[in-house]
XYZ file of C-alpha atoms in Angstrom:
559
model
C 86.070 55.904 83.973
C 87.276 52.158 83.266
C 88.920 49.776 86.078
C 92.025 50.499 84.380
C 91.812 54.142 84.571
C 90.780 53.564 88.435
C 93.730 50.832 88.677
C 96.247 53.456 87.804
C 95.013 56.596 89.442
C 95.137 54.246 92.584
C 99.010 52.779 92.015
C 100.433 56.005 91.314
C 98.665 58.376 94.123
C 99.942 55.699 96.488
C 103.926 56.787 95.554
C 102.864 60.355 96.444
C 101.289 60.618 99.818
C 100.191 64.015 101.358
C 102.121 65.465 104.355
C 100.430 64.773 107.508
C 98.544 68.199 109.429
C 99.010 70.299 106.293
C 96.590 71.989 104.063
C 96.918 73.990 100.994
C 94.494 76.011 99.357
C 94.334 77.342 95.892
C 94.428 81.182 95.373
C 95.434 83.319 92.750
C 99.292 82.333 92.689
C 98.070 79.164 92.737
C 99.054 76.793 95.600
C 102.290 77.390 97.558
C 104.178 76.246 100.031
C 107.694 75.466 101.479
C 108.890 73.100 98.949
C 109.452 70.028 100.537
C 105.489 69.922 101.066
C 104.333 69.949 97.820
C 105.298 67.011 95.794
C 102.160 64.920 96.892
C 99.880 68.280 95.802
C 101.825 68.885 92.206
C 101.090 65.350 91.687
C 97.651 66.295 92.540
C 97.555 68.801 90.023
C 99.051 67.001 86.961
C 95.927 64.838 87.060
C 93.583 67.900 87.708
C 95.656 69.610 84.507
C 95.102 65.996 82.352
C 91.404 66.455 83.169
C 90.974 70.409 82.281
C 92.716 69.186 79.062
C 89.776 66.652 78.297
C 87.283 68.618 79.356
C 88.398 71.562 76.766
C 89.891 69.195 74.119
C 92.765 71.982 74.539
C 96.675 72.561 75.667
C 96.786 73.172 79.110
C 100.053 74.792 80.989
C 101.192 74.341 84.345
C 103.964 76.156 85.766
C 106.051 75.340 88.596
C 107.134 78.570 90.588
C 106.635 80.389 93.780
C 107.525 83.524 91.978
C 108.706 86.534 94.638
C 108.629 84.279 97.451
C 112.386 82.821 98.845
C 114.197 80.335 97.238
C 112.841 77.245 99.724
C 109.509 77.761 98.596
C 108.318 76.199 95.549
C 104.376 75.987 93.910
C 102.215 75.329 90.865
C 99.821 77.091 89.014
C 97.336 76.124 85.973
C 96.888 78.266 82.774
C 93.715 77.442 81.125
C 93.650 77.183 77.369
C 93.614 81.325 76.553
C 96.941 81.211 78.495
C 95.216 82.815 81.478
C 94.382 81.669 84.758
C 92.754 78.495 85.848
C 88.491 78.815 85.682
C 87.388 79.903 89.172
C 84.728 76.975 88.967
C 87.375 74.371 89.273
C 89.156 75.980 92.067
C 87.220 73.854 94.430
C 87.831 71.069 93.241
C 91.605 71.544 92.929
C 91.664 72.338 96.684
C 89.788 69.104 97.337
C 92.231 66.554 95.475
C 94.717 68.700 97.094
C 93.796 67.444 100.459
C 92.544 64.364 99.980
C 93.893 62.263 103.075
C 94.175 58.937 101.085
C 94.377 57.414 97.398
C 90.948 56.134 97.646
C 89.715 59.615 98.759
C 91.119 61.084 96.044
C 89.889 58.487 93.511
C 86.021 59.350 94.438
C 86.515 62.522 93.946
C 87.933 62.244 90.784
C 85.389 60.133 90.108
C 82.620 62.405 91.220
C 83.646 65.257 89.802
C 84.470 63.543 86.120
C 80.783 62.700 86.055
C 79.857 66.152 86.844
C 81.648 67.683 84.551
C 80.826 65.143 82.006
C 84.352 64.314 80.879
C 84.604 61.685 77.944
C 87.976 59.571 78.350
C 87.905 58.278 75.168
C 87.837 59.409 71.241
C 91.289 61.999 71.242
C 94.819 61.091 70.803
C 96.496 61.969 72.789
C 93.587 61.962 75.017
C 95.112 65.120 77.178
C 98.416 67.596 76.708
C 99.965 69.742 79.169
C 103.084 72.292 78.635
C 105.389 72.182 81.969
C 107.476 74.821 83.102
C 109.390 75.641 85.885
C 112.117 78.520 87.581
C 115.599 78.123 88.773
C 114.746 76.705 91.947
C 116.647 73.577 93.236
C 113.338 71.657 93.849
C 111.600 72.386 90.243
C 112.836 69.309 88.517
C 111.818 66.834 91.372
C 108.451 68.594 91.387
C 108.049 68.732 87.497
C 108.809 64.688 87.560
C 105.867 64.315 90.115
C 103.491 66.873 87.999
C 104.257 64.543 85.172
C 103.570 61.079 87.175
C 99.938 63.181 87.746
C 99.165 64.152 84.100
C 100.437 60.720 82.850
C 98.346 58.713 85.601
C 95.412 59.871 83.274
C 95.588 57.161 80.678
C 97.182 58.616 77.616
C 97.413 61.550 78.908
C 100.979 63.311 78.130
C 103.341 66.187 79.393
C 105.546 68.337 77.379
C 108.551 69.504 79.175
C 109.162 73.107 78.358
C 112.132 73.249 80.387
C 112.798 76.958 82.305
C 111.132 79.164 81.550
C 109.594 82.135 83.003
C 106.064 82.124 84.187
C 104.666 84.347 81.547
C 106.621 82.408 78.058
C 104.450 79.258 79.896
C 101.230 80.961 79.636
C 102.484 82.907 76.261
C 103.138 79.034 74.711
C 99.617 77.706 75.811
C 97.923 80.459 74.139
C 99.819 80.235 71.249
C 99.594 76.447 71.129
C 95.555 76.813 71.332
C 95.446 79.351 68.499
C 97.602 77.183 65.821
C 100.595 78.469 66.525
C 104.174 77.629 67.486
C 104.275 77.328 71.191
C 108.350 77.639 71.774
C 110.858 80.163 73.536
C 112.599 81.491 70.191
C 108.942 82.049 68.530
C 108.248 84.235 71.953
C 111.595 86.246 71.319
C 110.969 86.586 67.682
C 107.357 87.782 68.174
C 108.016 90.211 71.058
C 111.521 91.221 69.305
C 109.591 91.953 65.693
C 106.916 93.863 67.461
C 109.442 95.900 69.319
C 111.706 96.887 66.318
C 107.939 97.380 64.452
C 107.215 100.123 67.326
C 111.232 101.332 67.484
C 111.147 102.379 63.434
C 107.418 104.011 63.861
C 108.739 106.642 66.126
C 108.100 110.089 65.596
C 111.378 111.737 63.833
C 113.277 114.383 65.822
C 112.753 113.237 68.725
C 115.421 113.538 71.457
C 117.505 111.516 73.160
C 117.310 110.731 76.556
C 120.261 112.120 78.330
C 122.193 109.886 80.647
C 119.275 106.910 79.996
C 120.908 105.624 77.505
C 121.918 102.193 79.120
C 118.955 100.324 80.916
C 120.139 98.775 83.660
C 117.794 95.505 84.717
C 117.831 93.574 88.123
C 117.151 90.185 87.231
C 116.203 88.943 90.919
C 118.652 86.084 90.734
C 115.900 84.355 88.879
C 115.015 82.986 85.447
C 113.856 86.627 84.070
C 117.192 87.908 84.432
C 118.668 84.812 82.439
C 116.471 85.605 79.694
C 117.074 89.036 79.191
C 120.624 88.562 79.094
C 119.750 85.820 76.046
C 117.094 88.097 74.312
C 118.691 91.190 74.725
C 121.040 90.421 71.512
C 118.121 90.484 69.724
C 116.662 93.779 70.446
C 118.779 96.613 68.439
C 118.575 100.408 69.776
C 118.406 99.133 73.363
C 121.506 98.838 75.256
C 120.435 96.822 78.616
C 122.912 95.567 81.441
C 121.614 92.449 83.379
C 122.304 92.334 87.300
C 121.693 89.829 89.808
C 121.723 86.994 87.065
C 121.773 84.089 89.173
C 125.081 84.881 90.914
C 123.330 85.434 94.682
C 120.406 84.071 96.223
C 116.771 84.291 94.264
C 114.570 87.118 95.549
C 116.809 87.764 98.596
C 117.538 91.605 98.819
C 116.640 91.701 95.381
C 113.622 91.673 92.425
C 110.536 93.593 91.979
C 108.669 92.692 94.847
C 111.656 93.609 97.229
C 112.227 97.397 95.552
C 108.293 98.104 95.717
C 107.490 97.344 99.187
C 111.311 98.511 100.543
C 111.699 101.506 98.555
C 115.248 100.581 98.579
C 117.786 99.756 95.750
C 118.246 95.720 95.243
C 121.943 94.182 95.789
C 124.394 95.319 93.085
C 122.788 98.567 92.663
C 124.668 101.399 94.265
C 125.674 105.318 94.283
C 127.618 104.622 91.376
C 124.035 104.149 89.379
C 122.463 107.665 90.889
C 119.672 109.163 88.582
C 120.016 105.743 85.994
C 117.091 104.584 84.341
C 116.920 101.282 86.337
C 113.886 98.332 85.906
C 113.650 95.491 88.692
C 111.865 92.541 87.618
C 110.749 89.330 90.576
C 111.610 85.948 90.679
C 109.637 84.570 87.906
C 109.792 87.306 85.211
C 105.468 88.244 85.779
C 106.544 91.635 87.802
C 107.689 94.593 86.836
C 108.749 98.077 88.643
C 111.577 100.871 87.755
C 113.519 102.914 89.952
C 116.212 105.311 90.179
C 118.350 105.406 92.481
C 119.030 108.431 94.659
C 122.289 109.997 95.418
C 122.316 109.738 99.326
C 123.970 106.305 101.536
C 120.922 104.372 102.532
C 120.415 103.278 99.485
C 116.786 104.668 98.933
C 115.220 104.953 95.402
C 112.942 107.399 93.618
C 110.264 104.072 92.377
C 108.331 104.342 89.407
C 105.515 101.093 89.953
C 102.912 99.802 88.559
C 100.192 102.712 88.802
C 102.668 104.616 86.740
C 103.744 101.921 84.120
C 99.783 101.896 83.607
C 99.658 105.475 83.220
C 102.645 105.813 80.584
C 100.308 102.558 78.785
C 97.531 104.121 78.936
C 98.432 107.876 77.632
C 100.113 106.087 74.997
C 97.707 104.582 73.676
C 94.979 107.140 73.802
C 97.391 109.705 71.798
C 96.923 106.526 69.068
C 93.722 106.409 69.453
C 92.813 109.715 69.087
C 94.920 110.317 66.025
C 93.246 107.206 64.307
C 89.509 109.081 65.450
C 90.526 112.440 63.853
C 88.065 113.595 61.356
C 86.150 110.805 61.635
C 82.520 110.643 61.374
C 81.201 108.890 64.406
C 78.332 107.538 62.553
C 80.460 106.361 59.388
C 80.571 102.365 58.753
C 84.888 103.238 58.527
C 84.548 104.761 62.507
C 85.093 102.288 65.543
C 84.680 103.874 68.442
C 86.854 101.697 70.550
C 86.098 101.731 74.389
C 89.415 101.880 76.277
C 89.522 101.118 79.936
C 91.537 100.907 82.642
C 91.464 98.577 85.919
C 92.515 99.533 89.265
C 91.611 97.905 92.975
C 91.650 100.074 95.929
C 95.613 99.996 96.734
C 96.563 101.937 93.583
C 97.356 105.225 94.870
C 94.371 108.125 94.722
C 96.741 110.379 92.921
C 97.071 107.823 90.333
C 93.614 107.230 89.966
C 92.980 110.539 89.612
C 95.302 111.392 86.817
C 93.562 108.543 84.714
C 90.400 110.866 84.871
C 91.578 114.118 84.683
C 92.952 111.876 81.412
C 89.093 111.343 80.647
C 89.780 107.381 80.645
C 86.978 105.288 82.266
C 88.558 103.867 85.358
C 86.962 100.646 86.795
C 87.785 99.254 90.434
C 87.913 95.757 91.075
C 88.440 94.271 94.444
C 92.054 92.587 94.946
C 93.501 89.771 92.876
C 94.661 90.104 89.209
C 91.728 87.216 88.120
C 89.429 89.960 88.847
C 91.473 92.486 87.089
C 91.925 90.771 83.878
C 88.305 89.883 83.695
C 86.980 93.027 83.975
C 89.337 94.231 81.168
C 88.446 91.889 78.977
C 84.922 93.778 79.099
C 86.939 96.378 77.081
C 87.778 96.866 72.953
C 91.248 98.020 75.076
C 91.571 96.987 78.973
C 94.782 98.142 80.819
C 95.149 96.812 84.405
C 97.955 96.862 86.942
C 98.893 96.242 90.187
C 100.944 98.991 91.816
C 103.774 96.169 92.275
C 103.915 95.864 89.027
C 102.005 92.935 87.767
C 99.291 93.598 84.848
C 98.791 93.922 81.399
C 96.723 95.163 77.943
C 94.023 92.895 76.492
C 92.622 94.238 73.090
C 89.038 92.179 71.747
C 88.884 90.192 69.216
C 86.609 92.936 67.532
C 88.477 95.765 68.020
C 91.749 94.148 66.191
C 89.201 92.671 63.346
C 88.743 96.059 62.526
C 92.081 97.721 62.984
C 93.698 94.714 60.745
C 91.178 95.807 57.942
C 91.703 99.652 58.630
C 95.305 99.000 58.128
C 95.019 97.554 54.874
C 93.180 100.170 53.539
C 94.951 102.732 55.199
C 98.580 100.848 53.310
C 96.647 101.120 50.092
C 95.453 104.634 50.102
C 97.759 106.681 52.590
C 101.141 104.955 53.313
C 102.901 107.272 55.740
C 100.338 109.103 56.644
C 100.046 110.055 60.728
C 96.711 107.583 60.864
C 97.930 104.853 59.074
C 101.383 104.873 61.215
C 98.998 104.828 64.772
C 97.373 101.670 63.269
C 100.845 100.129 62.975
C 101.627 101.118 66.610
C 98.655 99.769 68.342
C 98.857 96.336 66.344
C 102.529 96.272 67.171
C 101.759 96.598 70.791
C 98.780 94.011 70.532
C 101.428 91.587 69.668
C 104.419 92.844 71.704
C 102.629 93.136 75.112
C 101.818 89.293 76.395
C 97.831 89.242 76.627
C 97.631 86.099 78.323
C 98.960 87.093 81.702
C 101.907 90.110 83.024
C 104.781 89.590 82.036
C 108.083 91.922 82.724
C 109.974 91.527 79.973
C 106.983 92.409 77.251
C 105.952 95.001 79.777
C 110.005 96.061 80.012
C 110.153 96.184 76.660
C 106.833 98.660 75.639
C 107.909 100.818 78.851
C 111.147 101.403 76.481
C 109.659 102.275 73.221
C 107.036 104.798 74.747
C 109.825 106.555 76.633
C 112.294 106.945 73.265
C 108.690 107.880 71.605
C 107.586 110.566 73.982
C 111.577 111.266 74.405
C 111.263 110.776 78.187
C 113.731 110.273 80.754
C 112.919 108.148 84.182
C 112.596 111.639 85.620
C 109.876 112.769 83.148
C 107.775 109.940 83.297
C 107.797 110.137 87.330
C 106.835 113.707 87.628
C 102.983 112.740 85.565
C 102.075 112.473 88.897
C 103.178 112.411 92.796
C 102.182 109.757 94.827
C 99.883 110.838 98.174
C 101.975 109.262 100.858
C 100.432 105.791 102.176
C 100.275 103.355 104.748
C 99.670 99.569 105.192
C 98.440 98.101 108.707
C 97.807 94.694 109.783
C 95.395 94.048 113.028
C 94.854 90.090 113.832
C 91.457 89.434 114.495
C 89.334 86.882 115.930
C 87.008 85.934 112.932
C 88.645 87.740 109.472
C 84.930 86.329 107.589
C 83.393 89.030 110.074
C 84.386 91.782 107.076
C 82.340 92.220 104.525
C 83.236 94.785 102.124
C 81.605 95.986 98.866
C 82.273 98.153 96.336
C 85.325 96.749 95.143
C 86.251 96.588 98.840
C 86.136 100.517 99.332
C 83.539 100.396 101.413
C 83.018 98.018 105.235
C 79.306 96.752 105.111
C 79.608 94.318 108.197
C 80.280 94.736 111.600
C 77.672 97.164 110.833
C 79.116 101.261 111.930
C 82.668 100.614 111.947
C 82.250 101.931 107.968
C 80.126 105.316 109.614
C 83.448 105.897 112.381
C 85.827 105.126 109.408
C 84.343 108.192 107.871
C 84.911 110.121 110.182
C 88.246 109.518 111.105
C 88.841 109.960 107.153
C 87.100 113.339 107.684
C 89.559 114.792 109.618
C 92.834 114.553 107.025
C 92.623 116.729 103.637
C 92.557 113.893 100.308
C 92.003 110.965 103.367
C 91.216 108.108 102.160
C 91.112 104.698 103.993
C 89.518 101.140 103.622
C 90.180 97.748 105.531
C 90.002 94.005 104.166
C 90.224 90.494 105.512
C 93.362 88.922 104.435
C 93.019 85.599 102.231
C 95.239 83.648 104.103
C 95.376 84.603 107.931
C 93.072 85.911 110.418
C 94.178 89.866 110.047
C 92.458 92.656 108.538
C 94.719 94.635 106.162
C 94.257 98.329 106.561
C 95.214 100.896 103.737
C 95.234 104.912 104.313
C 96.219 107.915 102.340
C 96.749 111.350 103.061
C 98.352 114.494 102.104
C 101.542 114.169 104.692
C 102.967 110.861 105.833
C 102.027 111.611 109.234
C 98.600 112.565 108.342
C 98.571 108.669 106.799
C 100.396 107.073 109.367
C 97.717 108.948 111.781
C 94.726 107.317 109.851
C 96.165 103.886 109.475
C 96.623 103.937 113.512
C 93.240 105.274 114.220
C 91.359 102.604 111.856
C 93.427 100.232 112.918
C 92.380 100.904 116.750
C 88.626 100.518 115.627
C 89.345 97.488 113.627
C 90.929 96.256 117.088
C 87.720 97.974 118.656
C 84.883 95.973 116.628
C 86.869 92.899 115.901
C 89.940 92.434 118.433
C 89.977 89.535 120.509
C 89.186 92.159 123.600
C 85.578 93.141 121.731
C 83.892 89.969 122.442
């Protein structure tokens, strides 16, 4: 790194300098905060972005959001050139620069870890590229302008403004601007409309209608998702959606995905008048997805379809195609693939879900929380499906596996057009392209929920009765010392304080289906404590008895 380069990196930090007694780590949504704290660390980042550019001579994203949070908070997250999420291995580092106390700080570290990492400065023009994005919150364009002093404080360096978008057309765009392609909001309409209409005219013939779902109706959170939809939905014929919550009230108050999972209540403009509708709630920056329906009583309460279930429909969806394209086949033939299809869960997805999946005979892998850890174990799939039960997650088909489909298609169009195996090729590489690989994202997820329903000829009703939910409940217990968990297992099972796992069990014991595990929160000093039963109370019961021995083993009274 020249003086120049050193020069630069020192002049512009000094414009940007951190908040005094705060400190930000970065997790899986990235790093977040109230928004008036952050304009020092997005500066931060727009370097560490310039850098992860060099260092992979490709487009990197960033994406300026707080997603479900409320509308005063603000962050920033990275997506890594195969539109996922930033590398784990430079996590560290981005929490360092982010708390670096001083411009000369920051420059060693820079400096440090540039010679680690071996990153050449010179020899590419332009030396680095970043796409910028942000939501519809008031403080996005002041924090996109300091994102961009960051990336351009790396000498020749630049940032392309994508303007707002949601969080998942930002990671959609740096994919497709890594694998040749056009990285722009009307090429992500025309792909996922194209695969959509692909998937609308391959459905089976007589199939019925769905009663009263004829009209979606979609509560946009007040964010930038619902702004979209109301653009794309012109584009997407024999689906009649109505947009809600538009931007007209406050983003993510009493409204979005995140608000209808954990409430169990109908968001704000969503009323009697809607009981038994198909309805579809999507968060703040368009990467969550949940449906409800709402149930004819005055409080308001819904009948929610989440994210367990949207992997279910997904999943027995594509196994039907599956299967048809493996009929007759000769398991040892050169033509036969026998694709591996796989779906990822972590311990909150409810037992009854998990279940169904392998009564389904799918292979069912549990990773512990945090979608990084979801999508990478999927990706150890031909087909991974993985999803959060508030309704973030996604499909991820290999490389391999569509090699092979493309050329099965072909030869399938040239010796039996029409036929029943040739039209469940089109369907699964109409979903590979209409579902968003790089990261969840509601309205691809929205918009596959749709054509499986008119498919199967589902209502909201059928598609909620694959399965009922064992009733649940969610505890928090502060504790002195969170790090004094250790779990394993995908955090099912308590290894450390060693025999609180052993009087866990048999607490469990005592409720039919029980089922219970505990896990340090990331960010506070609590345990979080799930439990499942057969009855509410039964649940409730187990959550308060594990929570007593969490308070027993780790309370602030057990030392």
């Amino acid at each position: 790194m020249n003086e120049n380069q050193q020069s630069l990196l020192l002049e512009s930090a000094a414009r940007f300098p951190p908040p005094k007694g705060v400190r930000l780590s970065y997790g899986t949504a990235g790093f977040r905060a109230d928004a008036s704290l952050l304009e020092s660390t997005v500066f931060r980042v727009g370097i560490l972005a310039a850098l992860r550019s060099l260092k992979t001579g490709s487009v990197i994203g960033l994406m300026i959001t707080a997603s479900h949070n409320k509308v005063s908070d603000n962050g920033i997250k990275v997506a890594d050139p195969s539109g996922g999420m930033l590398t784990q291995d430079w996590e560290p580092f981005s929490d360092a620069i982010a708390n670096a106390p001083d411009p000369h700080s920051l420059l060693q570290l820079i400096t440090e870890f540039v010679k680690k990492e071996e990153i050449g400065f010179e020899g590419r023009q332009p030396a680095a590229e970043v796409l910028l994005g942000r939501d519809t919150r008031p403080s996005g364009e002041a924090l996109l302008e300091a994102a961009k002093q960051g990336i351009t404080s790396i000498i020749g360096a630049i940032g392309t403004d994508m303007g707002v978008v949601t969080t998942p057309q930002l990671h959609w765009m740096v994919r497709a601007r890594n694998g040749g392609l056009e990285a722009s909001e009307s090429s992500y309409f025309h792909q996922l409309s194209t695969s959509f209409r692909c998937l609308m005219d391959l459905k089976p013939e007589g199939i019925s209608k769905n009663g009263n779902d004829a009209t979606l109706l979609v509560d946009g959170a007040d964010g930038v998702g619902g702004e979209k939809l109301e653009q794309f939905k012109k584009m997407l014929a024999g689906l009649c959606i109505e947009v809600r919550n538009r931007g007209d009230g406050i983003l993510n108050e009493g409204v979005g995905a995140d608000y209808v999972q954990k409430e169990k209540v109908a968001p704000r403009s969503f009323g009697s008048a809607d009981t038994g509708l198909r309805c579809a709630s999507l968060d703040g920056d368009a990467d969550r997805l949940v449906y409800f329906s709402v149930l004819s009583n005055e409080n308001n309460k819904i009948e929610l379809v989440d994210g367990d279930k949207i992997l279910s429909l997904f999943a027995l969806f594509i196994k039907e195609q599956l299967s048809i394209l493996n009929e007759g086949e000769d398991k040892k033939g050169n033509d036969s693939y026998q694709a591996r299809l796989g779906v990822v869960q972590t311990a909150y997805a409810n037992g009854a879900s998990t279940d169904y999946l392998k009564e389904m005979g799918l292979e069912v892998v549990l990773t512990p929380t945090g979608v990084k850890y979801l999508h990478e174990k999927a990706a150890e799939f031909d087909i991974g499906i993985y999803f959060e039960a508030n309704g973030h997650g996604t499909i991820l088909f290999s490389e391999a596996f569509l090699c092979w489909l493309e050329t099965s298609h072909k030869t399938l169009l040239s010796t039996s057009e029409g036929s029943v195996k040739q039209k469940a090729a089109s369907r699964l590489l109409a979903v590979s392209q209409l579902i968003n690989q790089a990261v969840g994202d509601a309205l691809s997820g929205l918009l596959l929920v749709e054509v499986i329903l008119k498919y199967m000829g589902w209502s909201i009703h059928r598609w909620n009765e694959l399965y009922h939910d064992l009733p649940s409940r969610q505890l928090k217990v502060k504790v002195v010392d969170r790090t004094a968990v250790v779990t394993a297992n995908a955090e099912t099972v308590t290894v450390q304080p060693i025999g609180i796992q052993e009087a866990m069990n048999a607490e469990i014991a005592k409720y039919p289906r029980g089922r219970c595990f505990i896990r340090p929160s990331g960010t506070e000093d609590v345990i979080r404590v799930y439990a499942e039963a057969t009855t509410q109370d039964a649940a409730d019961a187990l959550a308060s008895s594990v929570a007593r021995l969490v308070d027993q083993y780790l309370g602030f009274g057990s030392s």
